[in-house]
Structure formats: structure tokens, C-alpha cells
Amino acid sequence: MTYETLLLETRGRVAIITLNRPQALNALNSTVLIEMRQLLGELQADAGIGAVVLTGSEKAFAAGADIKEMQSLEFVDVFLGDFFCGWEEIAGFRKPLIAAVSGFALGGGCELAMMCDFIIATKTAKFGQPEITLGVIPGMGGTQRLTRAVGKAKAMDLCLTGRMMDAQEAESAGLVARIVDQERLLEEAVAAAEKIAGFSQAAVMMAKESVNRAFEQTLSEGLRFERRLFHSLFATEDQKEGMAAFIDKRKPAFKNR
Ligand code: CAA
């Protein structure tokens, strides 16, 4: 299957999705959304894929939602169609999704990176929510996910002034997990994805689900949820294999059973 706005490459159990609208700095239009939903649906169902890396170009991960596509929309169009609602499906992808960010990650681009499980960035990466400069506010989760990631002070600063944050500031603030050299970006992200894809898929997916629950509920409910998932993993062959391998001082061979 070929896509108009995305490139797909697989390396073993890792899929690499590259946003591919260079003429628009990977601005996220409705075709990108349709194609991302379809592709992630296929990768979700593919037992041969254990983790996914999402990246852009050296100049831009994505410079936001497509302003040219949005410009002429009216309130009734966006309200009745629940514009941007479909992007939440990306956040609901159940396998690990790593954002490899170089250059601009602005508006919807920053929001898309934040829908991923963690962000690996180059020193050139720039994050921001410049929607205020266009007379609107973030609409794909910026006011919510950014606030949870970096706290109120920086989220307010970015959303109200529209300024950009460089990779260093984003890492210190907790938005970025790792900063790497430009030429190492994809290798580092793929290496992380390969490592994750080598673990038990059920444990990996439950770890993701459980961390995400921390943003949705109280501590006591979250702890109970985590514990129940932990208990359930004792029903897997991979738990037996992982613990036996530790005791036998050998590498575990997980079978995703
Ligand atoms: N939508 C549509 N096209 C975009 C775009 C966007 N978000 N960002 C860049 N482009 C296009 C430009 O229009 C330009 O196309 P043309 O050559 O046809 O004019 C091309 O990409 C290259 O961009 P620039 O010439 O502007 O490149 P630059 O290096 O001078 O500037 C930039 C780079 C600072 C990122 C600048 O392009 C910019 O400010 N882009 C818009 C950023 C933005 O406001 N993002 C938020 C969008 S709204 C949103 O995302 C809502 C939400 O919550 C989801």
C-alpha cells in the first residue's frame, strides 16, 4: 500500500512512518489524518510489528495543522464535524509509538509528538503552540497534554505567547526524553523501538496503558489498575520465560504468548 503523505519502512519488528509533505513542512491536513489512521490500524493488527517510530524531515517534524486547509472553515463546519476529533485515535494506538523530532514541531506537530509515548529530539528541534498568533488556540490537545508534560507555567507561556521552546528547554521541562545528534536521530529511535519490540508484547502494551492511566484517574485507582495488570501478566508464558531466564542467567526468548 502506498500513501500520498506518508512513507513506511519496516526494520524487523519496527515500523518507521515518515511524514512526507515537504512542500508544506509536513503540515497535517485531512489526508495525513486519514492515512495515519489507516496505517496505524494495519500496524496495530500486524503481529509482526512490536513498535513504531514516527518522524518527519530534518527541517520539520510537522509545522502544525494545515492552515491553508482550515482558513475558510466556518464554526458550523468545525463544530458539527467535530474537527480534529479523529486525531485522538492516534493517541489511542496501543503499541509503543516513539516520536523522532528534528526541526519544527509546532501546533498540531507538537500535539502529534505529544500523542506519542516519548519524544527523541535533535538539538535543532523546536516545540511550540503558536495557534494564538492565528487567532485560535490549540485544538489537538496542546493545552492539555503540554500542561501535563511541562506544568502550568511553561504551558501558559507557550500557549499565550506562541513562542518556541528549543530541545534543551524541552528536555529540562520534561517534554523530551532524549536529545541526540542529527545523524543519530533515526538510529537512536529505531534502536529504542527494537529494544521495546523485543520484550513481551503484552507487558509492553500494559506498561503503556498503565502509564497513560496516570493522566486519567486518581492515584489510588491508578495503583489498583497497575496492580491488576501486573497480576494478569502471570497468566502469560512470557512471564514464566522472563523470570526463568533471569534465574538461568540467559537471555529470555519471549514468544508473545
Ligand atoms: N499549514 C500550511 N502550510 C504551512 C504550514 C502550516 N501549518 N507551515 C508551513 N507551511 C508552508 C508555508 O505556507 C510554505 O508554503 P509556500 O512555499 O507555498 O508559501 C512552506 O510550508 C514553507 O514554509 P515557510 O516558507 O513559512 O518556511 P520558514 O522556514 O520561513 O518558516 C515556520 C517555518 C516558522 C514553521 C513557518 O512556516 C510557520 O510559522 N508555520 C506555521 C506554524 C503554525 O502556526 N502552526 C500552527 C498551525 S494551527 C494548528 O496546528 C492548530 C492545532 O492546534 C492543531
GROMACS .gro file of N, CA and C in nm, residues 132-257:
model
  378
  132ILE      N    1  -0.217   3.085   1.897
  132ILE     CA    2  -0.265   3.216   1.942
  132ILE      C    3  -0.232   3.324   1.839
  133THR      N    4  -0.123   3.304   1.766
  133THR     CA    5  -0.082   3.404   1.664
  133THR      C    6  -0.176   3.400   1.544
  134LEU      N    7  -0.258   3.294   1.534
  134LEU     CA    8  -0.352   3.279   1.422
  134LEU      C    9  -0.495   3.314   1.464
  135GLY      N   10  -0.511   3.357   1.589
  135GLY     CA   11  -0.645   3.390   1.637
  135GLY      C   12  -0.722   3.271   1.688
  136VAL      N   13  -0.655   3.161   1.714
  136VAL     CA   14  -0.722   3.043   1.770
  136VAL      C   15  -0.640   2.989   1.888
  137ILE      N   16  -0.676   2.872   1.936
  137ILE     CA   17  -0.599   2.807   2.043
  137ILE      C   18  -0.567   2.665   1.995
  138PRO      N   19  -0.480   2.592   2.065
  138PRO     CA   20  -0.453   2.453   2.025
  138PRO      C   21  -0.583   2.373   2.025
  139GLY      N   22  -0.593   2.279   1.930
  139GLY     CA   23  -0.718   2.202   1.921
  139GLY      C   24  -0.696   2.052   1.913
  140MET      N   25  -0.569   2.011   1.922
  140MET     CA   26  -0.541   1.867   1.918
  140MET      C   27  -0.474   1.823   2.047
  141GLY      N   28  -0.502   1.896   2.156
  141GLY     CA   29  -0.452   1.851   2.287
  141GLY      C   30  -0.343   1.937   2.348
  142GLY      N   31  -0.304   2.045   2.279
  142GLY     CA   32  -0.191   2.125   2.328
  142GLY      C   33  -0.210   2.181   2.468
  143THR      N   34  -0.328   2.234   2.497
  143THR     CA   35  -0.346   2.294   2.630
  143THR      C   36  -0.350   2.186   2.738
  144GLN      N   37  -0.385   2.064   2.699
  144GLN     CA   38  -0.399   1.957   2.797
  144GLN      C   39  -0.271   1.875   2.812
  145ARG      N   40  -0.221   1.821   2.701
  145ARG     CA   41  -0.102   1.734   2.711
  145ARG      C   42   0.023   1.815   2.745
  146LEU      N   43   0.035   1.936   2.690
  146LEU     CA   44   0.154   2.015   2.720
  146LEU      C   45   0.156   2.052   2.869
  147THR      N   46   0.040   2.086   2.922
  147THR     CA   47   0.033   2.123   3.063
  147THR      C   48   0.071   2.005   3.152
  148ARG      N   49   0.024   1.886   3.113
  148ARG     CA   50   0.061   1.767   3.191
  148ARG      C   51   0.209   1.737   3.177
  149ALA      N   52   0.266   1.766   3.060
  149ALA     CA   53   0.407   1.733   3.038
  149ALA      C   54   0.502   1.832   3.104
  150VAL      N   55   0.471   1.961   3.095
  150VAL     CA   56   0.570   2.060   3.140
  150VAL      C   57   0.518   2.149   3.253
  151GLY      N   58   0.393   2.130   3.295
  151GLY     CA   59   0.340   2.212   3.404
  151GLY      C   60   0.277   2.342   3.353
  152LYS      N   61   0.206   2.407   3.445
  152LYS     CA   62   0.127   2.525   3.408
  152LYS      C   63   0.212   2.642   3.357
  153ALA      N   64   0.324   2.671   3.424
  153ALA     CA   65   0.399   2.792   3.393
  153ALA      C   66   0.446   2.792   3.247
  154LYS      N   67   0.512   2.684   3.207
  154LYS     CA   68   0.564   2.680   3.069
  154LYS      C   69   0.450   2.662   2.968
  155ALA      N   70   0.349   2.584   3.004
  155ALA     CA   71   0.237   2.564   2.910
  155ALA      C   72   0.168   2.698   2.883
  156MET      N   73   0.145   2.774   2.988
  156MET     CA   74   0.083   2.907   2.971
  156MET      C   75   0.173   2.996   2.887
  157ASP      N   76   0.302   2.995   2.919
  157ASP     CA   77   0.398   3.078   2.846
  157ASP      C   78   0.390   3.045   2.696
  158LEU      N   79   0.396   2.916   2.663
  158LEU     CA   80   0.397   2.877   2.521
  158LEU      C   81   0.263   2.905   2.453
  159CYS      N   82   0.153   2.869   2.521
  159CYS     CA   83   0.021   2.886   2.457
  159CYS      C   84  -0.021   3.032   2.447
  160LEU      N   85   0.021   3.114   2.544
  160LEU     CA   86  -0.022   3.255   2.542
  160LEU      C   87   0.068   3.344   2.459
  161THR      N   88   0.197   3.313   2.453
  161THR     CA   89   0.288   3.398   2.374
  161THR      C   90   0.312   3.340   2.236
  162GLY      N   91   0.294   3.210   2.219
  162GLY     CA   92   0.320   3.147   2.090
  162GLY      C   93   0.468   3.124   2.064
  163ARG      N   94   0.553   3.148   2.167
  163ARG     CA   95   0.698   3.134   2.143
  163ARG      C   96   0.737   2.986   2.130
  164MET      N   97   0.854   2.965   2.071
  164MET     CA   98   0.904   2.828   2.056
  164MET      C   99   1.002   2.795   2.168
  165MET      N  100   1.009   2.666   2.199
  165MET     CA  101   1.100   2.617   2.303
  165MET      C  102   1.202   2.529   2.231
  166ASP      N  103   1.331   2.547   2.259
  166ASP     CA  104   1.429   2.462   2.191
  166ASP      C  105   1.439   2.326   2.261
  167ALA      N  106   1.519   2.237   2.201
  167ALA     CA  107   1.523   2.099   2.251
  167ALA      C  108   1.574   2.093   2.395
  168GLN      N  109   1.674   2.177   2.424
  168GLN     CA  110   1.731   2.177   2.559
  168GLN      C  111   1.626   2.213   2.662
  169GLU      N  112   1.553   2.322   2.633
  169GLU     CA  113   1.448   2.365   2.727
  169GLU      C  114   1.340   2.259   2.737
  170ALA      N  115   1.307   2.197   2.623
  170ALA     CA  116   1.201   2.096   2.622
  170ALA      C  117   1.243   1.972   2.702
  171GLU      N  118   1.371   1.939   2.696
  171GLU     CA  119   1.418   1.824   2.774
  171GLU      C  120   1.416   1.856   2.923
  172SER      N  121   1.466   1.976   2.959
  172SER     CA  122   1.467   2.012   3.102
  172SER      C  123   1.325   2.020   3.155
  173ALA      N  124   1.231   2.060   3.069
  173ALA     CA  125   1.093   2.075   3.114
  173ALA      C  126   1.019   1.942   3.122
  174GLY      N  127   1.077   1.836   3.063
  174GLY     CA  128   1.012   1.705   3.071
  174GLY      C  129   0.932   1.667   2.948
  175LEU      N  130   0.941   1.748   2.843
  175LEU     CA  131   0.866   1.716   2.720
  175LEU      C  132   0.942   1.615   2.636
  176VAL      N  133   1.075   1.627   2.637
  176VAL     CA  134   1.160   1.543   2.553
  176VAL      C  135   1.234   1.442   2.641
  177ALA      N  136   1.239   1.316   2.595
  177ALA     CA  137   1.306   1.212   2.674
  177ALA      C  138   1.456   1.213   2.652
  178ARG      N  139   1.499   1.230   2.525
  178ARG     CA  140   1.643   1.225   2.494
  178ARG      C  141   1.672   1.326   2.383
  179ILE      N  142   1.792   1.386   2.389
  179ILE     CA  143   1.840   1.470   2.278
  179ILE      C  144   1.958   1.397   2.214
  180VAL      N  145   1.957   1.387   2.082
  180VAL     CA  146   2.065   1.317   2.012
  180VAL      C  147   2.113   1.404   1.895
  181ASP      N  148   2.231   1.369   1.843
  181ASP     CA  149   2.282   1.440   1.726
  181ASP      C  150   2.194   1.409   1.606
  182GLN      N  151   2.189   1.507   1.515
  182GLN     CA  152   2.105   1.493   1.397
  182GLN      C  153   2.121   1.358   1.326
  183GLU      N  154   2.245   1.321   1.301
  183GLU     CA  155   2.268   1.199   1.222
  183GLU      C  156   2.234   1.072   1.298
  184ARG      N  157   2.214   1.084   1.429
  184ARG     CA  158   2.183   0.966   1.510
  184ARG      C  159   2.032   0.952   1.537
  185LEU      N  160   1.953   1.052   1.493
  185LEU     CA  161   1.812   1.058   1.535
  185LEU      C  162   1.737   0.929   1.504
  186LEU      N  163   1.735   0.891   1.378
  186LEU     CA  164   1.654   0.775   1.341
  186LEU      C  165   1.712   0.647   1.402
  187GLU      N  166   1.845   0.637   1.401
  187GLU     CA  167   1.908   0.515   1.457
  187GLU      C  168   1.873   0.498   1.604
  188GLU      N  169   1.880   0.610   1.677
  188GLU     CA  170   1.852   0.603   1.822
  188GLU      C  171   1.704   0.566   1.846
  189ALA      N  172   1.615   0.627   1.767
  189ALA     CA  173   1.472   0.598   1.785
  189ALA      C  174   1.443   0.453   1.747
  190VAL      N  175   1.503   0.407   1.638
  190VAL     CA  176   1.479   0.268   1.595
  190VAL      C  177   1.540   0.171   1.696
  191ALA      N  178   1.658   0.205   1.750
  191ALA     CA  179   1.720   0.117   1.850
  191ALA      C  180   1.629   0.106   1.973
  192ALA      N  181   1.572   0.217   2.015
  192ALA     CA  182   1.481   0.214   2.130
  192ALA      C  183   1.358   0.129   2.096
  193ALA      N  184   1.306   0.149   1.975
  193ALA     CA  185   1.187   0.074   1.933
  193ALA      C  186   1.218  -0.076   1.922
  194GLU      N  187   1.337  -0.109   1.871
  194GLU     CA  188   1.375  -0.251   1.859
  194GLU      C  189   1.386  -0.315   1.996
  195LYS      N  190   1.444  -0.240   2.089
  195LYS     CA  191   1.459  -0.292   2.225
  195LYS      C  192   1.320  -0.322   2.283
  196ILE      N  193   1.230  -0.226   2.269
  196ILE     CA  194   1.094  -0.243   2.322
  196ILE      C  195   1.024  -0.361   2.253
  197ALA      N  196   1.041  -0.368   2.120
  197ALA     CA  197   0.973  -0.473   2.042
  197ALA      C  198   1.027  -0.611   2.075
  198GLY      N  199   1.143  -0.618   2.141
  198GLY     CA  200   1.200  -0.746   2.181
  198GLY      C  201   1.144  -0.798   2.312
  199PHE      N  202   1.074  -0.713   2.386
  199PHE     CA  203   1.014  -0.757   2.512
  199PHE      C  204   0.878  -0.821   2.484
  200SER      N  205   0.817  -0.874   2.591
  200SER     CA  206   0.684  -0.934   2.576
  200SER      C  207   0.584  -0.827   2.534
  201GLN      N  208   0.516  -0.852   2.422
  201GLN     CA  209   0.422  -0.751   2.369
  201GLN      C  210   0.312  -0.717   2.470
  202ALA      N  211   0.262  -0.818   2.539
  202ALA     CA  212   0.154  -0.791   2.634
  202ALA      C  213   0.205  -0.701   2.747
  203ALA      N  214   0.325  -0.730   2.797
  203ALA     CA  215   0.380  -0.648   2.906
  203ALA      C  216   0.404  -0.505   2.857
  204VAL      N  217   0.456  -0.492   2.737
  204VAL     CA  218   0.483  -0.360   2.680
  204VAL      C  219   0.352  -0.280   2.667
  205MET      N  220   0.251  -0.345   2.612
  205MET     CA  221   0.125  -0.273   2.590
  205MET      C  222   0.058  -0.238   2.722
  206MET      N  223   0.073  -0.327   2.819
  206MET     CA  224   0.013  -0.296   2.951
  206MET      C  225   0.090  -0.183   3.020
  207ALA      N  226   0.222  -0.181   3.004
  207ALA     CA  227   0.301  -0.072   3.064
  207ALA      C  228   0.256   0.062   3.004
  208LYS      N  229   0.238   0.064   2.872
  208LYS     CA  230   0.192   0.187   2.806
  208LYS      C  231   0.054   0.229   2.859
  209GLU      N  232  -0.036   0.131   2.863
  209GLU     CA  233  -0.172   0.162   2.907
  209GLU      C  234  -0.173   0.213   3.051
  210SER      N  235  -0.088   0.153   3.133
  210SER     CA  236  -0.087   0.190   3.274
  210SER      C  237  -0.027   0.329   3.295
  211VAL      N  238   0.082   0.360   3.226
  211VAL     CA  239   0.139   0.495   3.239
  211VAL      C  240   0.035   0.598   3.192
  212ASN      N  241  -0.032   0.569   3.082
  212ASN     CA  242  -0.132   0.664   3.033
  212ASN      C  243  -0.248   0.682   3.130
  213ARG      N  244  -0.279   0.577   3.206
  213ARG     CA  245  -0.385   0.590   3.306
  213ARG      C  246  -0.354   0.694   3.413
  214ALA      N  247  -0.223   0.715   3.435
  214ALA     CA  248  -0.183   0.812   3.539
  214ALA      C  249  -0.239   0.950   3.509
  215PHE      N  250  -0.268   0.976   3.380
  215PHE     CA  251  -0.320   1.108   3.344
  215PHE      C  252  -0.472   1.114   3.353
  216GLU      N  253  -0.534   1.002   3.380
  216GLU     CA  254  -0.680   0.996   3.370
  216GLU      C  255  -0.751   0.979   3.504
  217GLN      N  256  -0.679   0.934   3.608
  217GLN     CA  257  -0.752   0.899   3.730
  217GLN      C  258  -0.672   0.925   3.856
  218THR      N  259  -0.734   0.900   3.970
  218THR     CA  260  -0.667   0.928   4.098
  218THR      C  261  -0.553   0.829   4.120
  219LEU      N  262  -0.465   0.862   4.214
  219LEU     CA  263  -0.350   0.775   4.243
  219LEU      C  264  -0.396   0.637   4.290
  220SER      N  265  -0.493   0.634   4.382
  220SER     CA  266  -0.533   0.503   4.435
  220SER      C  267  -0.596   0.416   4.326
  221GLU      N  268  -0.677   0.476   4.239
  221GLU     CA  269  -0.736   0.398   4.129
  221GLU      C  270  -0.628   0.354   4.031
  222GLY      N  271  -0.532   0.443   4.005
  222GLY     CA  272  -0.423   0.411   3.914
  222GLY      C  273  -0.337   0.297   3.969
  223LEU      N  274  -0.311   0.301   4.097
  223LEU     CA  275  -0.229   0.195   4.159
  223LEU      C  276  -0.302   0.061   4.152
  224ARG      N  277  -0.433   0.066   4.174
  224ARG     CA  278  -0.510  -0.059   4.166
  224ARG      C  279  -0.510  -0.114   4.023
  225PHE      N  280  -0.528  -0.023   3.927
  225PHE     CA  281  -0.527  -0.061   3.785
  225PHE      C  282  -0.393  -0.126   3.749
  226GLU      N  283  -0.284  -0.059   3.790
  226GLU     CA  284  -0.150  -0.112   3.762
  226GLU      C  285  -0.133  -0.252   3.822
  227ARG      N  286  -0.177  -0.267   3.947
  227ARG     CA  287  -0.159  -0.395   4.017
  227ARG      C  288  -0.237  -0.506   3.947
  228ARG      N  289  -0.358  -0.474   3.902
  228ARG     CA  290  -0.439  -0.577   3.833
  228ARG      C  291  -0.372  -0.620   3.702
  229LEU      N  292  -0.317  -0.522   3.630
  229LEU     CA  293  -0.246  -0.557   3.506
  229LEU      C  294  -0.124  -0.644   3.539
  230PHE      N  295  -0.052  -0.604   3.643
  230PHE     CA  296   0.065  -0.681   3.687
  230PHE      C  297   0.024  -0.824   3.717
  231HIS      N  298  -0.085  -0.840   3.793
  231HIS     CA  299  -0.134  -0.976   3.825
  231HIS      C  300  -0.162  -1.054   3.698
  232SER      N  301  -0.226  -0.987   3.602
  232SER     CA  302  -0.270  -1.059   3.481
  232SER      C  303  -0.153  -1.111   3.400
  233LEU      N  304  -0.037  -1.046   3.411
  233LEU     CA  305   0.079  -1.091   3.333
  233LEU      C  306   0.130  -1.227   3.380
  234PHE      N  307   0.090  -1.268   3.502
  234PHE     CA  308   0.130  -1.401   3.550
  234PHE      C  309   0.054  -1.512   3.477
  235ALA      N  310  -0.041  -1.473   3.393
  235ALA     CA  311  -0.111  -1.572   3.309
  235ALA      C  312  -0.039  -1.593   3.177
  236THR      N  313   0.073  -1.520   3.155
  236THR     CA  314   0.141  -1.532   3.024
  236THR      C  315   0.262  -1.626   3.034
  237GLU      N  316   0.291  -1.688   2.921
  237GLU     CA  317   0.413  -1.771   2.913
  237GLU      C  318   0.536  -1.681   2.922
  238ASP      N  319   0.523  -1.557   2.872
  238ASP     CA  320   0.638  -1.467   2.872
  238ASP      C  321   0.685  -1.434   3.014
  239GLN      N  322   0.591  -1.427   3.109
  239GLN     CA  323   0.633  -1.402   3.249
  239GLN      C  324   0.716  -1.520   3.299
  240LYS      N  325   0.671  -1.641   3.266
  240LYS     CA  326   0.746  -1.760   3.310
  240LYS      C  327   0.885  -1.759   3.246
  241GLU      N  328   0.887  -1.730   3.116
  241GLU     CA  329   1.013  -1.729   3.042
  241GLU      C  330   1.106  -1.619   3.094
  242GLY      N  331   1.053  -1.499   3.115
  242GLY     CA  332   1.137  -1.385   3.159
  242GLY      C  333   1.202  -1.414   3.293
  243MET      N  334   1.125  -1.468   3.386
  243MET     CA  335   1.179  -1.492   3.520
  243MET      C  336   1.272  -1.614   3.521
  244ALA      N  337   1.235  -1.718   3.442
  244ALA     CA  338   1.323  -1.837   3.434
  244ALA      C  339   1.457  -1.797   3.372
  245ALA      N  340   1.453  -1.714   3.270
  245ALA     CA  341   1.577  -1.672   3.203
  245ALA      C  342   1.667  -1.595   3.298
  246PHE      N  343   1.605  -1.512   3.383
  246PHE     CA  344   1.686  -1.438   3.481
  246PHE      C  345   1.758  -1.536   3.572
  247ILE      N  346   1.684  -1.634   3.623
  247ILE     CA  347   1.742  -1.729   3.718
  247ILE      C  348   1.847  -1.818   3.649
  248ASP      N  349   1.820  -1.856   3.525
  248ASP     CA  350   1.917  -1.939   3.449
  248ASP      C  351   2.034  -1.858   3.393
  249LYS      N  352   2.032  -1.727   3.417
  249LYS     CA  353   2.137  -1.636   3.365
  249LYS      C  354   2.150  -1.647   3.212
  250ARG      N  355   2.035  -1.644   3.145
  250ARG     CA  356   2.036  -1.644   2.998
  250ARG      C  357   1.942  -1.535   2.947
  251LYS      N  358   1.947  -1.510   2.816
  251LYS     CA  359   1.861  -1.409   2.756
  251LYS      C  360   1.721  -1.468   2.738
  252PRO      N  361   1.615  -1.397   2.776
  252PRO     CA  362   1.482  -1.454   2.756
  252PRO      C  363   1.443  -1.459   2.608
  253ALA      N  364   1.365  -1.559   2.573
  253ALA     CA  365   1.311  -1.567   2.436
  253ALA      C  366   1.160  -1.552   2.447
  254PHE      N  367   1.114  -1.428   2.437
  254PHE     CA  368   0.970  -1.404   2.451
  254PHE      C  369   0.896  -1.449   2.326
  255LYS      N  370   0.777  -1.507   2.348
  255LYS     CA  371   0.701  -1.560   2.234
  255LYS      C  372   0.569  -1.484   2.213
  256ASN      N  373   0.551  -1.381   2.293
  256ASN     CA  374   0.425  -1.304   2.288
  256ASN      C  375   0.304  -1.394   2.310
  257ARG      N  376   0.322  -1.486   2.404
  257ARG     CA  377   0.212  -1.573   2.445
  257ARG      C  378   0.189  -1.552   2.593
   0.00000   0.00000   0.00000
